[in-house]
XYZ file of C-alpha atoms in Angstrom:
147
model
C 3.529 16.018 9.337
C 6.276 15.267 6.860
C 10.438 14.724 7.237
C 12.861 14.642 5.280
C 14.701 11.882 5.313
C 18.778 13.647 4.635
C 18.397 16.394 7.467
C 15.601 14.693 9.817
C 13.607 17.694 9.574
C 10.298 18.463 10.168
C 7.250 20.010 7.690
C 3.899 20.784 7.359
C 1.596 17.666 6.135
C 1.150 21.154 2.876
C 5.406 20.559 2.121
C 6.609 18.444 -0.114
C 10.625 19.496 -0.458
C 13.028 20.261 2.290
C 14.378 23.641 2.052
C 17.718 22.247 3.836
C 18.558 20.003 1.227
C 16.138 20.128 -1.451
C 15.564 16.138 -1.346
C 11.566 15.267 -1.035
C 9.389 14.426 2.709
C 8.761 11.288 3.339
C 4.724 11.772 5.217
C 5.576 9.990 8.607
C 2.703 8.299 10.354
C 2.716 8.837 14.145
C 0.318 5.709 16.137
C -0.576 6.623 19.586
C 0.913 4.317 22.609
C -1.824 1.677 22.248
C -1.853 0.835 18.713
C 2.049 0.160 19.754
C 1.482 -2.185 21.825
C -1.099 -4.184 19.660
C 1.900 -3.940 17.014
C 4.421 -5.436 19.446
C 1.676 -8.376 20.218
C 1.394 -9.108 16.803
C 4.987 -9.236 16.455
C 5.075 -11.345 19.346
C 2.408 -13.939 18.961
C 4.281 -13.953 15.179
C 7.386 -15.043 16.816
C 5.835 -18.299 17.632
C 4.139 -19.410 14.609
C 5.077 -17.287 12.027
C 3.341 -18.648 9.261
C -0.386 -18.335 11.198
C -2.529 -17.102 7.525
C -5.152 -16.087 9.905
C -2.658 -14.303 12.584
C -0.697 -13.116 9.283
C -4.302 -10.922 7.751
C -4.695 -9.987 11.238
C -1.827 -7.939 11.563
C -2.072 -6.628 8.037
C -5.001 -4.987 8.356
C -3.873 -3.919 11.507
C -1.215 -1.804 9.737
C -3.131 -0.776 7.229
C -5.755 0.695 9.253
C -2.693 2.314 11.364
C -1.748 3.638 7.754
C 2.368 2.238 8.414
C 1.777 1.154 4.670
C 5.121 -0.138 3.360
C 5.242 -2.614 6.247
C 1.848 -4.071 5.301
C 3.322 -4.266 2.155
C 5.746 -6.655 3.778
C 3.305 -8.798 5.630
C 1.036 -8.860 2.454
C 3.985 -10.391 0.172
C 4.419 -12.752 2.727
C 0.949 -13.779 2.921
C 0.432 -14.360 -0.888
C 4.276 -16.186 -0.746
C 2.005 -18.700 0.898
C -1.817 -18.379 -0.171
C -1.527 -16.798 -3.748
C -5.106 -16.928 -4.162
C -6.220 -14.424 -1.367
C -8.349 -11.702 -2.922
C -8.906 -9.660 -0.060
C -4.949 -9.263 0.707
C -4.273 -8.417 -3.176
C -6.797 -5.980 -2.672
C -4.820 -4.587 0.911
C -1.851 -5.126 -0.995
C -2.431 -3.112 -4.376
C -4.668 -0.124 -2.039
C -0.769 -0.399 -0.400
C 1.049 0.401 -2.881
C -1.302 3.392 -4.944
C -0.534 4.723 -0.830
C 3.185 4.636 -1.395
C 3.064 6.107 -4.967
C 4.935 2.795 -5.813
C 3.085 2.880 -9.027
C 4.340 -0.044 -11.019
C 4.040 -2.974 -8.550
C 0.435 -1.216 -8.135
C 0.086 -1.557 -11.971
C 0.765 -5.455 -11.853
C -1.309 -6.177 -9.067
C -4.175 -4.288 -10.216
C -3.785 -6.281 -13.389
C -4.450 -9.134 -11.454
C -7.059 -7.865 -10.012
C -8.695 -7.393 -13.167
C -8.558 -10.424 -14.683
C -10.524 -11.849 -11.731
C -12.865 -8.806 -12.339
C -12.826 -7.003 -15.456
C -16.013 -5.500 -14.461
C -14.428 -3.692 -11.955
C -15.139 0.061 -11.774
C -12.841 0.734 -8.780
C -9.603 -0.938 -10.186
C -10.684 0.147 -13.386
C -9.828 4.166 -12.769
C -7.352 2.871 -9.803
C -5.466 1.483 -12.628
C -6.600 4.386 -15.467
C -4.888 7.199 -13.202
C -2.202 5.455 -12.684
C -1.250 4.856 -16.305
C -2.356 9.125 -16.040
C 0.624 9.443 -13.649
C 2.936 7.183 -15.591
C 1.911 8.611 -18.429
C 1.120 6.168 -20.156
C -2.349 8.033 -21.738
C -2.859 5.468 -24.356
C -3.382 2.655 -21.599
C -5.283 5.071 -19.113
C -7.545 5.857 -22.006
C -8.524 2.226 -22.495
C -9.011 2.198 -19.669
C -11.218 5.361 -19.234
C -12.988 3.770 -22.537
C -14.022 0.619 -21.009
C -15.094 2.158 -17.631
């Protein structure tokens, strides 16, 4: 289900723009009551111990799995502020940025991941696709050639 932030109208997933105001539609993810309860339990536990890396990782993974990408990005950035070397969190952050269509941020994180794994085909292909979306064809071609 997509919605218009200006008009608060809802549309089918195949629509891209609001018929009333012409603004781009935003995909809204609904989670079940059970998952919402789990989310609030995580938040309560994090209030008591906000710097618990394991709990933050579990919460970030939970948000990512429930397609709450905007919230998961905030958690992943917090984790990386505490532990900069977490490869798994960087990969999840990269995927979250892709889902949110935040191409520049995804490219930056992707380059950091590529420094550690220069032969990762999945990563190379995603970076090439991101450069294509930003019409940076030379960089995209370089990544495709490397693949």
